Short mmCIF file of C-alpha atoms in Angstrom, two decimals:
data_model
loop_
_atom_site.label_atom_id
_atom_site.label_comp_id
_atom_site.label_asym_id
_atom_site.label_seq_id
_atom_site.Cartn_x
_atom_site.Cartn_y
_atom_site.Cartn_z
CA MET A 1 -34.44 -4.05 17.18
CA GLU A 2 -30.89 -3.22 16.22
CA LEU A 3 -28.48 -5.56 18.03
CA ARG A 4 -25.32 -3.53 17.50
CA PRO A 5 -26.06 -0.84 20.15
CA LEU A 6 -27.07 -3.51 22.68
CA TYR A 7 -23.93 -5.50 21.96
CA GLU A 8 -21.85 -2.34 22.39
CA VAL A 9 -23.13 -2.22 25.99
CA VAL A 10 -22.31 -5.91 26.48
CA ALA A 11 -18.84 -5.48 24.98
CA LYS A 12 -18.15 -2.48 27.21
CA LYS A 13 -19.17 -4.46 30.30
CA ALA A 14 -17.08 -7.44 29.21
CA ALA A 15 -14.05 -5.18 28.68
CA GLU A 16 -14.53 -3.66 32.14
CA LEU A 17 -14.64 -7.12 33.70
CA ARG A 18 -11.50 -8.19 31.84
CA GLU A 19 -9.73 -5.04 33.04
CA GLN A 20 -10.66 -6.09 36.59
CA GLY A 21 -8.76 -9.32 36.00
CA LYS A 22 -11.71 -11.64 35.38
CA THR A 23 -11.11 -14.67 33.19
CA HIS A 24 -13.14 -15.12 30.02
CA MET A 25 -15.25 -17.76 31.80
CA GLU A 26 -15.84 -15.43 34.74
CA VAL A 27 -16.96 -12.77 32.27
CA CYS A 28 -19.46 -15.27 30.80
CA GLU A 29 -20.82 -15.97 34.27
CA ALA A 30 -21.04 -12.28 35.15
CA LEU A 31 -22.83 -11.35 31.92
CA ASN A 32 -25.33 -14.14 32.56
CA SER A 33 -25.94 -13.00 36.13
CA LEU A 34 -26.55 -9.46 34.86
CA GLY A 35 -29.18 -10.79 32.46
CA PHE A 36 -27.22 -10.35 29.24
CA ARG A 37 -27.72 -13.01 26.58
CA THR A 38 -26.15 -13.77 23.22
CA ARG A 39 -27.83 -12.51 20.07
CA THR A 40 -29.68 -15.84 19.86
CA GLY A 41 -31.06 -15.38 23.37
CA LYS A 42 -28.88 -18.04 24.97
CA PRO A 43 -26.60 -17.69 27.99
CA TRP A 44 -22.91 -16.98 27.51
CA ARG A 45 -21.22 -20.38 27.82
CA HIS A 46 -17.86 -20.34 26.07
CA PRO A 47 -14.84 -18.15 26.77
CA GLN A 48 -14.23 -17.86 23.03
CA GLN A 49 -17.52 -15.95 22.73
CA ILE A 50 -16.02 -13.22 24.90
CA VAL A 51 -12.82 -13.12 22.85
CA LYS A 52 -14.84 -12.69 19.64
CA LEU A 53 -17.17 -10.13 21.21
CA LEU A 54 -14.28 -7.96 22.38
CA ARG A 55 -12.46 -8.29 19.07
CA SER A 56 -15.53 -7.37 17.02
CA PHE A 57 -15.96 -4.14 18.97
CA GLY A 58 -12.29 -3.22 18.98
CA LYS A 59 -11.97 -3.66 22.72
CA ALA A 60 -8.47 -4.52 23.88
CA ASP A 61 -8.24 -7.81 25.72
CA SER A 62 -5.71 -7.71 28.52
CA ALA A 63 -4.92 -11.43 28.61
#
């Protein structure tokens, strides 16, 4: 399965959450609660993962 399209969905959701004022850690928690996992199948644990995710998909990070 191609991961890029799936990660596009995750990046879009993460960007939406950031636009709502959520911190990077809150985005991690929200993605986990929605059932999203990293490409290795693990939960989102580190705020830096969100920063890198947004950057890799060209999503602006508001803070």
